[in-house]
CSV table of C-alpha atoms in Angstrom, one decimal:
chain,number,residue,atom,x,y,z
Q,1425,MET,CA,-9.0,-58.0,50.5
Q,1426,LYS,CA,-8.3,-54.9,48.5
Q,1427,VAL,CA,-12.0,-54.6,47.8
Q,1428,LEU,CA,-13.1,-54.2,51.3
Q,1429,PRO,CA,-11.5,-50.8,52.1
Q,1430,LEU,CA,-12.7,-49.5,48.7
Q,1431,PHE,CA,-16.2,-50.7,49.5
Q,1432,LEU,CA,-16.1,-49.0,52.9
Q,1433,VAL,CA,-14.8,-45.8,51.4
Q,1434,LEU,CA,-17.5,-45.8,48.7
Q,1435,PHE,CA,-20.2,-46.7,51.3
Q,1436,SER,CA,-19.2,-43.9,53.7
Q,1437,THR,CA,-18.8,-41.4,50.8
Q,1438,TYR,CA,-22.4,-42.2,49.8
Q,1439,PHE,CA,-23.6,-41.6,53.4
Q,1440,VAL,CA,-21.9,-38.3,53.7
Q,1441,THR,CA,-23.2,-37.1,50.3
Q,1442,ALA,CA,-26.7,-38.4,51.1
Q,1443,THR,CA,-26.8,-36.6,54.4
Q,1444,LEU,CA,-25.6,-33.3,52.9
Q,1445,VAL,CA,-27.2,-33.2,49.5
Q,1446,SER,CA,-30.3,-35.3,48.9
Q,1447,ASN,CA,-32.5,-34.2,51.8
Q,1448,GLY,CA,-34.5,-31.1,52.1
Q,1449,TYR,CA,-37.5,-29.4,50.6
Q,1450,GLN,CA,-38.5,-28.9,47.0
Q,1451,PRO,CA,-41.1,-26.4,45.9
Q,1452,GLY,CA,-44.5,-28.0,46.8
Q,1453,ASP,CA,-43.3,-29.6,50.0
Q,1454,LYS,CA,-44.8,-28.5,53.3
Q,1455,ALA,CA,-42.2,-27.0,55.5
Q,1456,THR,CA,-41.8,-27.7,59.2
Q,1457,ASP,CA,-42.6,-25.0,61.7
Q,1458,PHE,CA,-40.2,-24.4,64.5
Q,1459,LYS,CA,-39.9,-22.7,67.9
Q,1460,LEU,CA,-36.6,-20.9,68.1
Q,1461,LYS,CA,-35.1,-18.3,70.3
Q,1462,SER,CA,-34.5,-14.8,68.9
Q,1463,VAL,CA,-31.9,-12.3,69.8
Q,1464,ASP,CA,-34.5,-10.6,71.9
Q,1465,GLY,CA,-34.7,-13.6,74.1
Q,1466,LYS,CA,-38.3,-14.6,73.0
Q,1467,MET,CA,-39.3,-17.7,71.2
Q,1468,TYR,CA,-40.8,-17.5,67.7
Q,1469,SER,CA,-42.9,-19.9,65.6
Q,1470,MET,CA,-44.5,-19.3,62.2
Q,1471,SER,CA,-47.8,-20.4,63.9
Q,1472,ASP,CA,-47.5,-17.1,66.0
Q,1473,TYR,CA,-48.5,-15.3,62.8
Q,1474,GLN,CA,-52.0,-16.4,62.1
Q,1475,LYS,CA,-52.7,-13.6,59.6
Q,1476,ALA,CA,-49.5,-14.0,57.6
Q,1477,LYS,CA,-49.9,-14.4,53.8
Q,1478,GLY,CA,-46.5,-16.1,53.7
Q,1479,PHE,CA,-43.1,-16.5,55.3
Q,1480,ILE,CA,-39.6,-15.6,54.1
Q,1481,VAL,CA,-37.2,-17.9,55.9
Q,1482,VAL,CA,-33.6,-16.8,55.4
Q,1483,PHE,CA,-30.8,-19.1,56.6
Q,1484,THR,CA,-28.0,-16.7,57.3
Q,1485,CYS,CA,-25.1,-16.1,59.8
Q,1486,ASN,CA,-22.9,-13.4,61.2
Q,1487,THR,CA,-19.8,-13.4,59.1
Q,1488,CYS,CA,-20.1,-15.1,55.8
Q,1489,PRO,CA,-19.2,-12.4,53.3
Q,1490,PHE,CA,-22.2,-13.3,51.1
Q,1491,ALA,CA,-24.6,-13.2,54.0
Q,1492,VAL,CA,-23.1,-9.8,55.0
Q,1493,LYS,CA,-23.5,-8.5,51.5
Q,1494,TYR,CA,-27.2,-9.2,51.7
Q,1495,GLU,CA,-27.8,-7.9,55.3
Q,1496,ASP,CA,-29.2,-4.5,54.2
Q,1497,ARG,CA,-31.3,-6.1,51.5
Q,1498,VAL,CA,-32.7,-8.6,53.9
Q,1499,ASN,CA,-33.6,-5.9,56.4
Q,1500,ASP,CA,-35.2,-3.8,53.6
Q,1501,LEU,CA,-37.2,-6.8,52.4
Q,1502,ALA,CA,-38.4,-7.5,56.0
Q,1503,LYS,CA,-39.7,-4.0,56.3
Q,1504,LYS,CA,-41.2,-3.8,52.8
Q,1505,TYR,CA,-43.1,-7.1,53.0
Q,1506,LYS,CA,-44.2,-6.9,56.6
Q,1507,SER,CA,-46.9,-4.4,55.6
Q,1508,LYS,CA,-47.9,-6.8,52.8
Q,1509,GLY,CA,-48.4,-9.7,55.2
Q,1510,TYR,CA,-45.1,-11.6,54.6
Q,1511,VAL,CA,-43.1,-12.3,57.7
Q,1512,LEU,CA,-39.3,-12.6,57.3
Q,1513,LEU,CA,-37.6,-14.8,59.8
Q,1514,ALA,CA,-33.8,-15.2,59.8
Q,1515,ILE,CA,-32.2,-18.4,61.1
Q,1516,ASN,CA,-28.6,-18.9,62.1
Q,1517,SER,CA,-27.8,-22.6,62.0
Q,1518,ASN,CA,-24.0,-22.3,62.5
Q,1519,ASP,CA,-22.8,-24.2,65.5
Q,1520,PRO,CA,-20.9,-21.7,67.6
Q,1521,GLU,CA,-18.6,-24.5,68.7
Q,1522,VAL,CA,-17.5,-24.9,65.1
Q,1523,GLN,CA,-17.8,-21.3,64.2
Q,1524,PRO,CA,-17.1,-19.0,67.2
Q,1525,ASP,CA,-18.3,-15.9,65.3
Q,1526,ASP,CA,-21.8,-17.2,65.6
Q,1527,THR,CA,-22.4,-17.2,69.3
Q,1528,PHE,CA,-25.7,-15.9,70.6
Q,1529,GLU,CA,-24.0,-12.8,72.0
Q,1530,LYS,CA,-22.5,-12.0,68.6
Q,1531,MET,CA,-25.9,-12.5,66.9
Q,1532,GLN,CA,-27.4,-10.0,69.4
Q,1533,ALA,CA,-24.6,-7.5,68.7
Q,1534,LYS,CA,-25.0,-7.9,64.9
Q,1535,ALA,CA,-28.8,-7.4,65.1
Q,1536,LYS,CA,-28.4,-4.3,67.3
Q,1537,GLU,CA,-25.6,-2.8,65.1
Q,1538,ASN,CA,-27.6,-3.3,61.9
Q,1539,GLY,CA,-31.0,-2.5,63.3
Q,1540,PHE,CA,-32.5,-5.8,62.2
Q,1541,ALA,CA,-36.3,-5.4,61.8
Q,1542,PHE,CA,-36.9,-9.2,62.0
Q,1543,PRO,CA,-36.4,-12.0,64.4
Q,1544,TYR,CA,-32.9,-13.4,64.2
Q,1545,LEU,CA,-33.2,-17.0,65.4
Q,1546,VAL,CA,-30.8,-19.6,66.8
Q,1547,ASP,CA,-31.2,-23.1,65.2
Q,1548,GLU,CA,-30.5,-24.7,68.6
Q,1549,GLY,CA,-29.0,-28.1,68.0
Q,1550,GLN,CA,-28.8,-27.5,64.3
Q,1551,LYS,CA,-32.1,-29.3,63.8
Q,1552,ILE,CA,-34.1,-27.1,61.4
Q,1553,TYR,CA,-31.6,-26.5,58.6
Q,1554,PRO,CA,-31.3,-30.2,57.6
Q,1555,GLN,CA,-35.0,-30.5,57.4
Q,1556,TYR,CA,-35.2,-27.5,55.0
Q,1557,GLY,CA,-32.2,-28.7,53.1
Q,1558,ALA,CA,-30.4,-25.4,53.7
Q,1559,THR,CA,-26.8,-25.9,52.7
Q,1560,LYS,CA,-25.3,-22.4,52.8
Q,1561,THR,CA,-25.8,-18.8,53.8
Q,1562,PRO,CA,-27.7,-17.0,52.6
Q,1563,HIS,CA,-30.3,-19.6,51.5
Q,1564,VAL,CA,-33.9,-18.4,51.2
Q,1565,PHE,CA,-37.2,-20.4,51.5
Q,1566,LEU,CA,-40.4,-18.6,50.5
Q,1567,LEU,CA,-43.4,-20.3,52.1
Q,1568,ASP,CA,-47.1,-19.6,51.6
Q,1569,LYS,CA,-49.5,-19.2,54.5
Q,1570,ASN,CA,-49.9,-23.0,54.7
Q,1571,LEU,CA,-46.1,-23.3,55.0
Q,1572,VAL,CA,-45.9,-24.8,51.5
Q,1573,VAL,CA,-42.5,-24.1,49.9
Q,1574,LYS,CA,-42.9,-21.9,46.9
Q,1575,TYR,CA,-39.4,-20.7,46.1
Q,1576,ILE,CA,-35.9,-21.7,47.2
Q,1577,GLY,CA,-32.6,-20.1,46.6
Q,1578,ALA,CA,-31.1,-16.7,46.0
Q,1579,ILE,CA,-32.4,-13.2,46.9
Q,1580,ASP,CA,-31.3,-11.7,43.6
Q,1581,ASP,CA,-28.7,-12.2,40.9
Q,1582,ASN,CA,-26.0,-9.7,42.1
Q,1583,ALA,CA,-24.5,-10.3,45.5
Q,1584,ASP,CA,-21.8,-7.6,45.0
Q,1585,ASP,CA,-24.0,-4.7,43.8
Q,1586,ALA,CA,-27.6,-4.1,44.9
Q,1587,SER,CA,-28.0,-1.3,42.3
Q,1588,ALA,CA,-26.9,-3.6,39.5
Q,1589,VAL,CA,-29.4,-6.4,40.2
Q,1590,LYS,CA,-31.3,-7.5,37.0
Q,1591,GLU,CA,-33.3,-10.3,38.5
Q,1592,HIS,CA,-35.0,-9.8,41.8
Q,1593,TYR,CA,-35.7,-13.5,42.3
Q,1594,LEU,CA,-37.3,-13.4,45.7
Q,1595,GLU,CA,-39.4,-10.3,45.0
Q,1596,ASN,CA,-40.5,-11.8,41.7
Q,1597,ALA,CA,-41.5,-15.0,43.6
Q,1598,ILE,CA,-43.5,-13.0,46.1
Q,1599,ALA,CA,-45.2,-11.1,43.3
Q,1600,ALA,CA,-46.1,-14.4,41.7
Q,1601,LEU,CA,-47.8,-15.6,45.0
Q,1602,GLU,CA,-49.7,-12.3,45.1
Q,1603,SER,CA,-51.1,-13.0,41.6
Q,1604,GLY,CA,-52.0,-16.5,42.7
Q,1605,LYS,CA,-49.3,-18.1,40.5
Q,1606,ASP,CA,-46.4,-20.3,41.2
Q,1607,PRO,CA,-43.0,-18.6,41.1
Q,1608,SER,CA,-40.8,-19.2,38.0
Q,1609,PRO,CA,-38.0,-19.9,38.5
Q,1610,ALA,CA,-39.0,-21.8,41.6
Q,1611,VAL,CA,-35.4,-22.6,42.5
Q,1612,THR,CA,-32.2,-20.6,41.9
Q,1613,LYS,CA,-28.6,-21.2,42.7
Q,1614,ALA,CA,-26.1,-18.8,44.3
Q,1615,ILE,CA,-22.7,-19.0,46.0
Q,1616,GLY,CA,-22.7,-19.0,49.8
Q,1617,CYS,CA,-20.7,-20.3,52.8
Q,1618,SER,CA,-21.5,-23.8,53.9
Q,1619,ILE,CA,-23.4,-24.1,57.2
Q,1620,LYS,CA,-21.0,-24.9,60.0
Q,1621,ALA,CA,-22.0,-28.0,61.8
Q,1622,LYS,CA,-20.1,-30.8,63.4
Q,1623,ARG,CA,-19.4,-33.6,60.9
Q,1624,LYS,CA,-21.6,-36.6,61.6
Q,1625,ALA,CA,-20.0,-39.2,59.2
M,1416,MET,CA,27.0,-8.4,26.0
M,1417,LYS,CA,26.1,-7.4,29.5
M,1418,GLN,CA,23.0,-5.7,28.2
M,1419,LEU,CA,22.0,-8.7,26.3
M,1420,PHE,CA,22.4,-10.9,29.4
M,1421,SER,CA,20.3,-8.5,31.5
M,1422,ILE,CA,17.6,-8.4,28.9
M,1423,SER,CA,17.6,-12.2,28.6
M,1424,LEU,CA,17.5,-12.5,32.4
M,1425,PHE,CA,14.6,-10.0,32.6
M,1426,LEU,CA,12.6,-11.8,29.9
M,1427,LEU,CA,13.2,-15.2,31.6
M,1428,LEU,CA,12.1,-13.8,34.9
M,1429,ALA,CA,9.1,-12.1,33.4
M,1430,GLN,CA,8.1,-15.3,31.6
M,1431,THR,CA,8.4,-17.2,34.8
M,1432,SER,CA,6.3,-14.8,36.8
M,1433,LEU,CA,3.7,-14.6,34.0
M,1434,ALA,CA,3.6,-18.4,34.0
M,1435,GLN,CA,2.7,-18.3,37.7
M,1436,GLN,CA,0.0,-15.7,37.4
M,1437,PRO,CA,-3.5,-17.2,37.6
M,1438,LEU,CA,-5.7,-16.9,34.6
M,1439,VAL,CA,-8.8,-14.8,35.1
M,1440,PHE,CA,-12.1,-15.8,33.5
M,1441,GLU,CA,-14.8,-13.2,33.7
M,1442,LYS,CA,-17.3,-15.3,31.8
M,1443,PHE,CA,-18.1,-18.9,32.6
M,1444,ASP,CA,-18.2,-20.0,29.0
M,1445,ASP,CA,-14.6,-19.0,28.5
M,1446,PHE,CA,-13.7,-20.8,31.7
M,1447,GLU,CA,-15.6,-23.9,30.6
M,1448,LYS,CA,-13.8,-24.0,27.2
M,1449,ALA,CA,-10.4,-23.6,28.8
M,1450,ILE,CA,-10.7,-25.7,32.0
M,1451,ILE,CA,-13.6,-28.2,31.8
M,1452,LYS,CA,-12.1,-30.8,29.5
M,1453,GLU,CA,-13.4,-34.3,28.8
M,1454,ASP,CA,-10.2,-36.1,27.9
M,1455,ASP,CA,-8.2,-38.9,29.3
M,1456,ASN,CA,-6.8,-36.9,32.1
M,1457,VAL,CA,-8.2,-36.9,35.6
M,1458,TYR,CA,-9.0,-33.3,36.7
M,1459,VAL,CA,-9.6,-32.4,40.3
M,1460,ILE,CA,-11.3,-29.0,40.3
M,1461,ASN,CA,-11.8,-27.3,43.6
M,1462,PHE,CA,-14.0,-24.3,44.0
M,1463,TRP,CA,-12.9,-22.0,46.8
M,1464,ALA,CA,-12.4,-18.4,47.9
M,1465,THR,CA,-9.8,-16.6,50.1
M,1466,TRP,CA,-12.5,-15.5,52.5
M,1467,CYS,CA,-13.9,-19.0,52.9
M,1468,ALA,CA,-12.4,-20.6,56.1
M,1469,PRO,CA,-13.1,-24.3,55.4
M,1470,CYS,CA,-11.9,-23.8,51.8
M,1471,VAL,CA,-8.6,-22.3,53.0
M,1472,LYS,CA,-8.3,-25.1,55.6
M,1473,GLU,CA,-8.5,-27.9,52.9
M,1474,LEU,CA,-6.3,-26.2,50.3
M,1475,PRO,CA,-3.1,-27.7,51.6
M,1476,TYR,CA,-4.6,-31.2,50.9
M,1477,PHE,CA,-5.1,-30.2,47.3
M,1478,GLU,CA,-1.6,-28.8,47.1
M,1479,LYS,CA,-0.3,-32.1,48.5
M,1480,LEU,CA,-2.4,-34.0,45.9
M,1481,HIS,CA,-0.9,-31.9,43.2
M,1482,GLN,CA,2.7,-32.5,44.4
M,1483,GLU,CA,2.3,-36.2,45.1
M,1484,ASN,CA,-0.1,-37.6,42.5
M,1485,LYS,CA,1.2,-37.0,39.0
M,1486,ASN,CA,-1.8,-38.9,37.6
M,1487,VAL,CA,-4.2,-36.1,38.4
M,1488,LYS,CA,-4.3,-32.4,37.3
M,1489,VAL,CA,-5.4,-30.2,40.2
M,1490,ILE,CA,-7.1,-26.9,39.4
M,1491,LEU,CA,-8.0,-24.5,42.2
M,1492,VAL,CA,-10.8,-22.2,41.0
M,1493,SER,CA,-11.1,-19.1,43.1
M,1494,ILE,CA,-14.5,-17.4,43.0
M,1495,ASP,CA,-13.2,-14.3,44.8
M,1496,SER,CA,-14.4,-11.0,43.5
M,1497,ARG,CA,-12.6,-9.7,40.4
M,1498,LYS,CA,-11.5,-6.6,42.3
M,1499,ASP,CA,-9.6,-8.8,44.8
M,1500,PHE,CA,-7.3,-10.4,42.3
M,1501,GLU,CA,-4.2,-8.2,43.0
M,1502,LYS,CA,-4.8,-7.4,46.6
M,1503,LYS,CA,-6.1,-10.7,48.0
M,1504,LEU,CA,-5.7,-13.6,45.7
M,1505,LEU,CA,-2.1,-13.1,44.5
M,1506,PRO,CA,-0.7,-12.4,48.0
M,1507,PHE,CA,-2.6,-15.4,49.3
M,1508,ILE,CA,-1.1,-17.7,46.7
M,1509,GLU,CA,2.3,-16.5,47.5
M,1510,ARG,CA,1.9,-16.6,51.3
M,1511,LYS,CA,0.6,-20.2,51.2
M,1512,LYS,CA,3.2,-21.2,48.6
M,1513,ILE,CA,0.7,-22.8,46.3
M,1514,THR,CA,2.2,-24.4,43.2
M,1515,ALA,CA,-1.0,-26.1,41.9
M,1516,ASN,CA,-2.7,-24.4,39.0
M,1517,VAL,CA,-4.9,-21.5,40.3
M,1518,VAL,CA,-7.5,-19.8,38.1
M,1519,MET,CA,-10.0,-17.1,39.0
M,1520,LEU,CA,-13.6,-17.3,37.9
M,1521,SER,CA,-15.3,-14.0,38.5
M,1522,ASP,CA,-18.6,-14.6,36.7
M,1523,ILE,CA,-21.3,-13.6,39.2
M,1524,ASP,CA,-24.2,-15.0,37.2
M,1525,TYR,CA,-24.2,-18.0,39.5
M,1526,ASN,CA,-27.7,-19.2,38.8
M,1527,THR,CA,-26.6,-19.8,35.2
M,1528,TRP,CA,-23.3,-21.5,35.7
M,1529,LEU,CA,-23.5,-23.4,39.0
M,1530,PRO,CA,-25.8,-26.1,37.5
M,1531,LYS,CA,-23.3,-26.5,34.6
M,1532,ILE,CA,-20.8,-27.7,37.1
M,1533,ASP,CA,-23.3,-30.0,38.8
M,1534,LYS,CA,-27.0,-29.9,38.6
M,1535,ASP,CA,-27.4,-30.5,42.4
M,1536,TRP,CA,-24.9,-28.0,43.5
M,1537,SER,CA,-26.7,-25.5,45.7
M,1538,GLY,CA,-23.8,-23.1,45.7
M,1539,SER,CA,-22.0,-23.8,49.0
M,1540,ILE,CA,-18.2,-23.8,48.9
M,1541,PRO,CA,-15.9,-25.6,49.2
M,1542,ALA,CA,-16.9,-27.9,46.5
M,1543,THR,CA,-14.9,-30.3,44.3
M,1544,LEU,CA,-15.5,-31.7,40.9
M,1545,ILE,CA,-13.6,-34.6,39.5
M,1546,ILE,CA,-13.7,-35.1,35.7
M,1547,SER,CA,-12.3,-37.8,33.5
M,1548,GLY,CA,-13.7,-38.1,30.0
M,1549,LYS,CA,-17.4,-38.3,30.3
M,1550,LYS,CA,-17.3,-39.3,33.9
M,1551,ARG,CA,-17.8,-36.9,36.8
M,1552,SER,CA,-18.1,-36.9,40.5
M,1553,PHE,CA,-19.0,-33.9,42.7
M,1554,ALA,CA,-18.4,-33.3,46.4
M,1555,GLU,CA,-20.3,-30.4,48.0
M,1556,TYR,CA,-18.4,-30.7,51.2
M,1557,GLU,CA,-14.9,-30.1,52.7
M,1558,PHE,CA,-12.3,-32.7,53.0
M,1559,GLU,CA,-11.0,-33.3,56.5
M,1560,GLY,CA,-7.5,-34.5,55.5
M,1561,ILE,CA,-5.3,-35.7,52.7
M,1562,ALA,CA,-6.3,-39.3,53.3
M,1563,GLU,CA,-10.0,-38.5,52.7
M,1564,LEU,CA,-9.1,-36.6,49.6
M,1565,ASN,CA,-6.9,-39.4,48.3
M,1566,ASP,CA,-9.6,-41.9,49.0
M,1567,TYR,CA,-12.1,-39.9,47.1
M,1568,VAL,CA,-9.9,-39.4,44.1
M,1569,ASN,CA,-8.7,-43.0,44.0
M,1570,SER,CA,-12.3,-44.3,44.4
M,1571,PHE,CA,-13.2,-42.3,41.3
M,1572,ILE,CA,-10.3,-43.5,39.3
M,1573,ASN,CA,-10.9,-47.1,40.3
M,1574,LEU,CA,-14.6,-46.9,39.5
M,1575,ASN,CA,-13.9,-45.4,36.1
M,1576,LYS,CA,-11.1,-47.6,34.9
């Protein structure tokens, strides 16, 4: 009789872990497109950008301190790479019912205050982030023009101090694509806030 | 005599408060040597930060685990910024009356050390590592209550007996 509860616990633990960790893209996978609403009220898809050389998909949110530390850098990257043909799209997957700081109105206020030069999209129903395997904010996915994932992870190696960055991971990855090479490293790790969704298990 | 007493009292108090002060590791390698041990003990190592809401929410469960389960050693690893040690971390520990062992790991070269804790850890917090000897288990999610945390710890212990 003692075994049954233990088995159930192990079984359910496996399920929770599997849902949260194992799914998601690896470099080389083809990413899904989406049709999400931005803070300007319009819908955006990657297929809208037929001439794009690639896409910088950034999972972010309004208040995570790590996401906030990178806001200016994300904005600068959006502007810098737009002219080079790379479209930056930011997605907020936090459920405002779980995290009230991430309502649509607050996203609009943030985009306005910071002069976001990129679409800041709502992951309505939290359906996109699990497909990508985004687990935190910020979490970056660099895609080529065919939506193939080329790089996943951090923007650079110094969240605290932009001027002290030694490794510009994302920019190096884009440079690799420009040279027709695969980024190396193709995956990096960094601290971020977990994405706020209702628990399923 | 009175002076000797005062000095003794002062030293005693100083030692007590020093004992409570969290250790700060600025380099992961130092942290690893001091904290990640592969011996017969069961270590429950939680990664958190004062600014991380779900981390703060589950800390009381780890504190309870520390108080109620003498078979495990709970270590709360704050990844707050080094500069927030005095102004944020210390007051937080005092306010929340945390008695479990707290250490600060302020090494920001995350890409190098996150995989050393767990190769699949993408970096989201809270996250919890359980170690006993060569066996490890890693939870990249928050615990909803003390029951869930106890279940997780006990499953690990039972599996690895």
